[in-house]
Coordinates of C-alpha atoms in Angstrom, one line a residue:
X258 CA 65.1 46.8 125.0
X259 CA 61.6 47.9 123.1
X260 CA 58.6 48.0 125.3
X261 CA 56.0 46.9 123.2
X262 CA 52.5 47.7 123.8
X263 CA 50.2 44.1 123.8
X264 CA 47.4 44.4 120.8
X265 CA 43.8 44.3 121.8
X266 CA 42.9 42.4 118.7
X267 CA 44.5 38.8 117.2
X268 CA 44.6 40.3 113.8
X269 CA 46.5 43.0 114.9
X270 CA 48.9 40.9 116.9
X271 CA 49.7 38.6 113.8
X272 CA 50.4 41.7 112.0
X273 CA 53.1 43.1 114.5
X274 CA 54.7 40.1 115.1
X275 CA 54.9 39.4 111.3
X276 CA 56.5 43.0 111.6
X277 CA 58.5 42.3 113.9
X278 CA 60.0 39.2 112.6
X279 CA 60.5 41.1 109.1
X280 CA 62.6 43.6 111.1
X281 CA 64.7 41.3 112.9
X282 CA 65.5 39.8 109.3
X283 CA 66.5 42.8 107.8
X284 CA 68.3 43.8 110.6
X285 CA 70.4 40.5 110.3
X286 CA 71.4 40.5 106.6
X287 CA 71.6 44.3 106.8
X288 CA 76.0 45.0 106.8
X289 CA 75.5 48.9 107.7
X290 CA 73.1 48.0 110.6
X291 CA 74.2 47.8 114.2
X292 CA 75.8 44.3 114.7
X293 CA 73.4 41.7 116.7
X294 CA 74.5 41.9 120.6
X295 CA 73.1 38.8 122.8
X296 CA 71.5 40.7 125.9
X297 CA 73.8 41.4 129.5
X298 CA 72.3 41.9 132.3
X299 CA 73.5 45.5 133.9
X300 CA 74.3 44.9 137.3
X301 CA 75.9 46.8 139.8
X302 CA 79.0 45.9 140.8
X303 CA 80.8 47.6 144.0
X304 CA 80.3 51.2 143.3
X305 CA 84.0 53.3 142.9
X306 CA 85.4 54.5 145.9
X307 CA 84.4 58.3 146.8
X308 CA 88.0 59.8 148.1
X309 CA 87.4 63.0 149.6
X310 CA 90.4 65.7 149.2
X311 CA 90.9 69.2 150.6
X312 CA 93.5 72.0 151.5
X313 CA 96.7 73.1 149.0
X314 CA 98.4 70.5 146.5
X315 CA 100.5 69.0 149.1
X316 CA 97.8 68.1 151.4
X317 CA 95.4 66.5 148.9
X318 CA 98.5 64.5 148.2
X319 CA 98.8 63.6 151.8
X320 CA 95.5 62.5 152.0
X321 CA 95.4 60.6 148.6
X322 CA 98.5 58.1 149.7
X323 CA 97.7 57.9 153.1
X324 CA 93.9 56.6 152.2
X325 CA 94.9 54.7 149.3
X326 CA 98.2 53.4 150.3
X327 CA 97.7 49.6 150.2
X328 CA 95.8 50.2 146.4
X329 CA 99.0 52.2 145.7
X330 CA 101.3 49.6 146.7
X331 CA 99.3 47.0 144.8
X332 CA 98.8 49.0 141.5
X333 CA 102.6 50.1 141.1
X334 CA 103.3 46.4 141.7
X335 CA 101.3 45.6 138.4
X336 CA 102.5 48.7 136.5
X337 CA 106.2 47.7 136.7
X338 CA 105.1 43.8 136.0
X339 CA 103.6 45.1 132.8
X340 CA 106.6 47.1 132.4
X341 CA 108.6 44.1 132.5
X342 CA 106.4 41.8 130.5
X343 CA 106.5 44.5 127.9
X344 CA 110.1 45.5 127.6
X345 CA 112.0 42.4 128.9
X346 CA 113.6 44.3 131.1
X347 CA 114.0 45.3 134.9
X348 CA 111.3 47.8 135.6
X349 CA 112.7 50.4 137.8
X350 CA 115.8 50.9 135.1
X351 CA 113.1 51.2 132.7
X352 CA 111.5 53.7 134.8
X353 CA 114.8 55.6 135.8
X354 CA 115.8 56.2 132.4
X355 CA 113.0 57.4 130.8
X356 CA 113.0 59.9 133.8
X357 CA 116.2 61.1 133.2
X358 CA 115.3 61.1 129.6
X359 CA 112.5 63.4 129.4
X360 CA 112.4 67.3 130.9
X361 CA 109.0 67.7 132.3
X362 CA 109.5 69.6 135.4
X363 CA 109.9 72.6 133.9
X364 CA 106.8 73.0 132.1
X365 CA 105.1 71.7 134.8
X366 CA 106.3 74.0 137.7
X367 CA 105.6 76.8 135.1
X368 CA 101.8 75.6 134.4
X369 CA 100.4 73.4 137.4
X370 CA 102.8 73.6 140.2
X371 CA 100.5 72.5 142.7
X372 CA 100.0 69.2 140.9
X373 CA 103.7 68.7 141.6
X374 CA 103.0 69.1 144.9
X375 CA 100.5 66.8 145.2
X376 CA 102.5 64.5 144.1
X377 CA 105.4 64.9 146.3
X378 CA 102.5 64.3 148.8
X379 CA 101.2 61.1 147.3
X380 CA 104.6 60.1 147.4
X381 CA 105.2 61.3 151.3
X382 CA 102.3 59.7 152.7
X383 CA 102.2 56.4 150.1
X384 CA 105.7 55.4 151.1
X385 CA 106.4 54.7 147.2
X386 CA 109.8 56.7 145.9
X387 CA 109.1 60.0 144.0
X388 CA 110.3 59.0 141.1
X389 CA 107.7 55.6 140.5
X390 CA 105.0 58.2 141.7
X391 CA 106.0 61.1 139.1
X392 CA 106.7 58.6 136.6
X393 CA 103.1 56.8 136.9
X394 CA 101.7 60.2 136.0
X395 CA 103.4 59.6 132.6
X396 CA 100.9 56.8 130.8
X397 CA 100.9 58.8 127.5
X398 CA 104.1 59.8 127.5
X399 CA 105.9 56.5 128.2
X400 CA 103.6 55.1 125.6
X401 CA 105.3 58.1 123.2
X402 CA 109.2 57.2 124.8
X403 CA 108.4 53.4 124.0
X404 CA 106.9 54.2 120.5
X405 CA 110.2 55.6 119.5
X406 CA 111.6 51.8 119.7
X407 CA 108.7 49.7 118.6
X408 CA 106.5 52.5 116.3
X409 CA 103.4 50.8 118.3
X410 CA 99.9 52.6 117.9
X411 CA 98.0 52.6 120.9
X412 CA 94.2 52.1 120.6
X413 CA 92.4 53.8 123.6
X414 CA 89.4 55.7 124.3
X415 CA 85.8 57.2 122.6
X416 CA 85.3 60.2 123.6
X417 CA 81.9 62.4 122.9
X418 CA 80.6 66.2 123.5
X419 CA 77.4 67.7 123.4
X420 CA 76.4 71.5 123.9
X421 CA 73.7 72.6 125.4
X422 CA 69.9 72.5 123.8
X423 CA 66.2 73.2 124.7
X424 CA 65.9 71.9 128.1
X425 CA 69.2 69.3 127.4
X426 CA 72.2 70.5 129.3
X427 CA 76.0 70.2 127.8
X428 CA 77.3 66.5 127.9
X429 CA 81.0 65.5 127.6
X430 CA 81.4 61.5 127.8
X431 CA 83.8 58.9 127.2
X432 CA 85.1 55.0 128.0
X433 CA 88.5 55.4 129.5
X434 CA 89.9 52.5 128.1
X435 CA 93.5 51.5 129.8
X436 CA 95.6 48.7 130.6
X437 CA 94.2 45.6 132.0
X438 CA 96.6 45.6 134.3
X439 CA 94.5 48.7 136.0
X440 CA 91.1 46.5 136.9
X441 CA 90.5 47.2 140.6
X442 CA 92.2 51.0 140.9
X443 CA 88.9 52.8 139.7
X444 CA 88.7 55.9 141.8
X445 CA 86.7 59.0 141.9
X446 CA 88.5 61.9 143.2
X447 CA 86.1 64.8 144.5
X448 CA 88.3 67.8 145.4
X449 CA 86.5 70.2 147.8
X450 CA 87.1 74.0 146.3
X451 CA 90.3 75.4 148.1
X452 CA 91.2 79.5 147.8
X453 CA 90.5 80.2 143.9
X454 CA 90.7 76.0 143.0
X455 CA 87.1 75.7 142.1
X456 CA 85.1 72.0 143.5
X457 CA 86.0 69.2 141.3
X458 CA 85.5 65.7 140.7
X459 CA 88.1 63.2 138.9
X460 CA 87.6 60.0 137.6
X461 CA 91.2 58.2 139.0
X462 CA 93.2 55.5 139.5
X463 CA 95.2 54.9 143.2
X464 CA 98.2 56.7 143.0
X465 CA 97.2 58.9 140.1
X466 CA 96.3 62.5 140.1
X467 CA 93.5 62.5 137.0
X468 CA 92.5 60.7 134.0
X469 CA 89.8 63.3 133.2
X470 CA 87.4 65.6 135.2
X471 CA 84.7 68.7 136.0
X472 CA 84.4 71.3 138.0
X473 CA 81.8 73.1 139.3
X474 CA 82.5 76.2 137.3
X475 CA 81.4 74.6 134.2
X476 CA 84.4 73.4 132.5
X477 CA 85.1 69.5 131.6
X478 CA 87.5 67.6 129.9
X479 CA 87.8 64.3 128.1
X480 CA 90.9 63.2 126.5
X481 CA 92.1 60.0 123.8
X482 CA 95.6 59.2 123.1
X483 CA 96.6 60.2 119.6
X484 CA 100.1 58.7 119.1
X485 CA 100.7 59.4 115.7
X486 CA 101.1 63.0 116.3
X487 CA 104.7 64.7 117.4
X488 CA 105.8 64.3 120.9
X489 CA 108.3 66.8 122.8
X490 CA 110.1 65.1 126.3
X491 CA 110.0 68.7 127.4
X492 CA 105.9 69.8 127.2
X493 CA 103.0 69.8 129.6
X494 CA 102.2 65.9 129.7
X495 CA 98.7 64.9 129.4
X496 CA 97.5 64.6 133.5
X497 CA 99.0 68.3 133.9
X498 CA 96.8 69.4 131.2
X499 CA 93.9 67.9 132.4
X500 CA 94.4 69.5 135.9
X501 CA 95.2 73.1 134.9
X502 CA 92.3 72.6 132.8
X503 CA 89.9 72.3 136.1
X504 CA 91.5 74.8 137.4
X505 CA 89.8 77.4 135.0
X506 CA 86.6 78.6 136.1
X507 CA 85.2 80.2 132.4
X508 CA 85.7 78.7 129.1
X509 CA 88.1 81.4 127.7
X510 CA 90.8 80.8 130.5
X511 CA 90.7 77.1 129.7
X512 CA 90.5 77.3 126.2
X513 CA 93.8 79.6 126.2
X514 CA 95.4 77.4 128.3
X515 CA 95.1 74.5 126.2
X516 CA 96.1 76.6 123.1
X517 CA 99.3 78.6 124.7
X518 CA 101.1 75.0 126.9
X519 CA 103.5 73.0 124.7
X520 CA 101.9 69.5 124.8
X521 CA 104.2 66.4 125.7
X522 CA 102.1 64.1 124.0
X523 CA 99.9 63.6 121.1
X524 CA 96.3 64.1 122.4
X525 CA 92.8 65.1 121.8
X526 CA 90.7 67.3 124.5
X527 CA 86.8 67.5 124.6
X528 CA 86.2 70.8 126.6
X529 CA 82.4 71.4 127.9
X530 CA 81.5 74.5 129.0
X531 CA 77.9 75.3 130.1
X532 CA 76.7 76.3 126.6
X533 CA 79.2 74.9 124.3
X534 CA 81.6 71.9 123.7
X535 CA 85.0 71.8 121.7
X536 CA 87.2 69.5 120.4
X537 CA 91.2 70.2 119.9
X538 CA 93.9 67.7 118.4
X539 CA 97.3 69.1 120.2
X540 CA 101.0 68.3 119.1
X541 CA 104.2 69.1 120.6
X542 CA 103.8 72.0 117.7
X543 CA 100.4 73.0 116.9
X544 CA 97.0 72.6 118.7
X545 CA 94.4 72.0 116.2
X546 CA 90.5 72.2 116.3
X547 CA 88.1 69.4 115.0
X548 CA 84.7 69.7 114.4
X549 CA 83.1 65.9 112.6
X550 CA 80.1 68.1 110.9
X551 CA 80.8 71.8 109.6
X552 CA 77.6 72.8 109.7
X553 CA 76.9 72.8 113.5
X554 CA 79.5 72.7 116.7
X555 CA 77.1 71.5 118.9
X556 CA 78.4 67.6 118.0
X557 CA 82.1 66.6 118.7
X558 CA 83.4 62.9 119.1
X559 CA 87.0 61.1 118.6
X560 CA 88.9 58.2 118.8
X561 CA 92.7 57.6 118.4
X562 CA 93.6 58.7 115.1
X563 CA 94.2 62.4 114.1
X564 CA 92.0 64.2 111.6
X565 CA 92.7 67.6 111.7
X566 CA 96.3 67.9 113.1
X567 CA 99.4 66.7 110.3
X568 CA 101.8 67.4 112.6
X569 CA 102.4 63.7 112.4
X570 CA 105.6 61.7 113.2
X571 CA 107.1 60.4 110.3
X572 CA 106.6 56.4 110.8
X573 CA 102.8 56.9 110.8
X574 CA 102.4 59.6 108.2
X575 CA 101.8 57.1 105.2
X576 CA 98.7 55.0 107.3
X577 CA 97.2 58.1 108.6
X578 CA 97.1 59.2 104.8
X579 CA 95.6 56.2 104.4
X580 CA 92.9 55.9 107.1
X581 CA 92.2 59.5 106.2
X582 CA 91.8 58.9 102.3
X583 CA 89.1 55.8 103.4
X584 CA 91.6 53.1 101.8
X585 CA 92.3 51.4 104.9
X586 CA 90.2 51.0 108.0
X587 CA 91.0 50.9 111.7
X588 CA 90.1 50.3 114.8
X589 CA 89.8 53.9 115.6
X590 CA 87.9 54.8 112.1
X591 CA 85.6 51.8 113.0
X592 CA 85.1 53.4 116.1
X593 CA 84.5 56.6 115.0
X594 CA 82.2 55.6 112.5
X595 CA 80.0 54.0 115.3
X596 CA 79.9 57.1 117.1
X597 CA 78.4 58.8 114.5
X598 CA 75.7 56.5 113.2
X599 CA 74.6 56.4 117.0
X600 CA 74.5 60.2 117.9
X601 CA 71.9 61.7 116.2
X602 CA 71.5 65.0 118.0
X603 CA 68.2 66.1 116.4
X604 CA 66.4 63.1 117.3
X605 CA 63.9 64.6 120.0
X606 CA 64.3 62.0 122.2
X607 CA 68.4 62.1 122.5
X608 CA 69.3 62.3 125.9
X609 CA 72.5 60.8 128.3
X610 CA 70.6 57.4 127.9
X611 CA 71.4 57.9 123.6
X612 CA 75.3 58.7 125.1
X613 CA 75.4 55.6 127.6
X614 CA 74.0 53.4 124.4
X615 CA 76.6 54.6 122.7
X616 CA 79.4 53.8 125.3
X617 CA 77.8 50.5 125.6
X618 CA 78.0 49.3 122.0
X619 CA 79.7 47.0 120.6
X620 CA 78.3 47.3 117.0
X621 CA 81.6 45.8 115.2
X622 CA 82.8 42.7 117.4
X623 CA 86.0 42.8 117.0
X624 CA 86.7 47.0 117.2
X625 CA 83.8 47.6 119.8
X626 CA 83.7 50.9 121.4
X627 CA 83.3 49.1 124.7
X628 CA 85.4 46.3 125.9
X629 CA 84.9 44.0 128.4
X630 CA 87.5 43.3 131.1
X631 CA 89.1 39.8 130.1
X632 CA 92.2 38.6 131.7
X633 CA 93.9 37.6 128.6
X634 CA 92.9 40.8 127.1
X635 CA 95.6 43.8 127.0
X636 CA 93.2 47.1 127.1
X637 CA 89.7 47.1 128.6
X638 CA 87.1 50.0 129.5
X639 CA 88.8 50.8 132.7
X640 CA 85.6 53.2 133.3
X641 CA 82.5 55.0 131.6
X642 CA 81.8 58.6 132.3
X643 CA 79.4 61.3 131.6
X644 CA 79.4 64.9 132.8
X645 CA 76.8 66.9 132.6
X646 CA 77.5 70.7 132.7
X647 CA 75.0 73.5 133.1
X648 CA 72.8 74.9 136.4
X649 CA 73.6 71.3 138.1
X650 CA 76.4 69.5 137.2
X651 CA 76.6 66.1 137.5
X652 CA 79.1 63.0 137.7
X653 CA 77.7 59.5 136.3
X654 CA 80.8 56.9 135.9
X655 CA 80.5 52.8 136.2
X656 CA 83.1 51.1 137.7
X657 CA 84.5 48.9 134.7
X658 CA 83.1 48.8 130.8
X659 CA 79.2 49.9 130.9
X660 CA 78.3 47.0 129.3
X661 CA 78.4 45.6 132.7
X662 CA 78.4 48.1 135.4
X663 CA 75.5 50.8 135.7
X664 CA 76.0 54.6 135.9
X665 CA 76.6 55.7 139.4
X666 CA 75.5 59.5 140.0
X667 CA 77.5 62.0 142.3
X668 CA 76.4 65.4 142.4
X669 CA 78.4 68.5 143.3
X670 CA 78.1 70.1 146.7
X671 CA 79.4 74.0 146.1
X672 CA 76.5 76.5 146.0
X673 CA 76.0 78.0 142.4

């Protein structure tokens, strides 16, 4: 809201509310203004759970299923009831065939085989089989392995980057938007540094090993679904990449790890380092960078459809085109276009509070970058996060869409 300062004189307040009411009618009958939002109060709803992790792979796991084994038990319950709702059919065939359908394992023993091992442990401790665990992992991918039946876009996630500048430290930010299904399971993994595994924190579900993250070595990742672009059922699927990501401790290691894994899935990564931020649309085939504005890298942002990348599957090659040429709009473009209208980064006064307006908006009603949980709703903003990279890094998620929840703040205890 404006603070507006009260006029010493009569005259003067006439003027500015005359002003003021001229604005407001522009703004109303303006279409490339931001769309009129009544005002929400920001409250603060119970904060996400904190769940402390330590030791190798398998222990973490251990200790994630034995803390969270009731809100495992609960959350699988209303993954395989979406399952069932979704494909008409009996979840755990469902689940055992795409399993045996798809080849992960060994990419993933190649790349992050300690994130195997936590799972094994998630699955020890939990009492849930190995196979519901593994498979849980897999959100993007069984998105892809169902998209080869029903050719079904999924819309999810806004994701934003900011490098370093003047006295304003490196920002990567995004809503994790997810199934509705998933309200309640908001965690916040912090994983204590272990041998050569730098300190981390993950923003989580019960039973999951990441949805994105930091570490306190300076290297961050964000991450949107982009289904149109080729799949392989024998890459690195999305959670694995996230994780060997955070396992890098300089922006070189993780930028050639990103570039050199076969991808499972269509996705796009926002890397932060401490001076820099990058943007990358990977395909089972190619990994592609995107920057919105050629003249400077310091700005990255995305949605859900692929710009830069045409390693596209066939059955969404025409409406890409089409999105791409500005003959169509989407939800994702509409998005996108939000995003940047709303980061200006020269503006002197930009600052996390600019990024947490951002993730708030809801500038076109029906394509809003932030969605309210509603029952009858399928996707919702599951959580909102910001990292902030540099000297001292810094976790700021709400526990739900921002529009309702306030940034909590967790700092990182490692010694720099």
């Amino acid at each position: 809201m404006l603070n507006v300062s009260k006029p010493y004189k009569m005259k003067i307040r006439i003027k500015h509310l005359l002003l003021s009411f001229l604005s407001i009618s522009i703004i109303a009958i303006c279409s490339n203004s931001f769309a009129q939002q009544s005002e929400i109060k920001i409250e603060s709803p119970k904060a996400v759970p904190v769940i402390e992790l330590s030791g190798n792979g398998y222990q973490r796991g251990l200790q994630h299923g034995k803390l969270l084994k009731n809100e495992i038990a609960e959350i699988y319950k209303k993954w395989k009831k979406d399952i069932e709702n979704g494909t008409n059919e009996n979840a755990d065939t469902v689940i055992k065939r795409f399993y045996s359908e798809t080849n992960f394992t060994p990419a993933i023993k190649k790349w992050t085989p300690e994130i195997l091992d936590e799972i094994n442990g998630i699955a020890k401790s939990s009492g849930q089989t190995f196979i519901d665990v593994y498979c849980f992992q897999m959100a993007d991918e069984f998105w892809i392995y169902l998209d080869k039946i029903t050719n079904t876009e999924k819309h999810h996630c806004s994701g934003i980057g900011v490098a370093a500048k003047g006295s304003n430290p490196t920002y990567i930010a995004q809503n994790m938007d997810l199934p509705s299904f998933m309200n309640g399971g908001q965690v916040l993994l912090h994983i204590n540094a272990n041998k050569n595994e730098p300190e981390q924190y993950l923003l989580s579900s019960a039973g999951l090993v990441a949805l994105n993250g930091v570490n306190a070595s300076g290297i961050g990742v964000t991450v949107n679904t982009l289904m149109q672009l080729s799949a392989s059922t024998d890459g690195l699927p999305v959670v694995f990449v996230i994780r060997g990501l955070l396992l890098k401790k300089d922006k070189k290691s993780a930028l050639n790890f990103l570039q050199n894994v076969k991808h499972a899935s269509g996705q796009n990564y926002i890397i932060g380092a401490i001076d820099s931020v990058y943007d990358f649309e990977a395909s089972a085939n190619k990994v592609v960078r995107y920057t919105p504005d050629a003249n400077s890298q310091s700005l990255v942002y995305h949605t859900n459809h692929p710009i830069s990348n045409d390693d596209l599957k066939p059955w969404y090659k025409e409406k890409v085109e089409k999105v791409l040429s500005g003959a169509v709009s989407s939800n994702s473009s509409i998005r996108l276009q939000a995003l940047k209208i709303r980061l200006n980064i020269n503006n002197p006064s930009f600052s996390d509070n600019t990024i947490k307006a951002t993730l708030r908006s809801k500038d076109n009603e029906k394509n809003p970058v932030c969605i309210t949980y509603q029952s009858d709703r399928d996707i919702f903003s599951f959580s909102s996060v910001i990292y902030t990279i540099g000297k001292n890094p810094t976790v700021q998620l709400t526990n739900g869409s921002p529009d309702l929840s306030e940034y909590a703040l967790h700092k990182f205890t490692a010694k720099k």
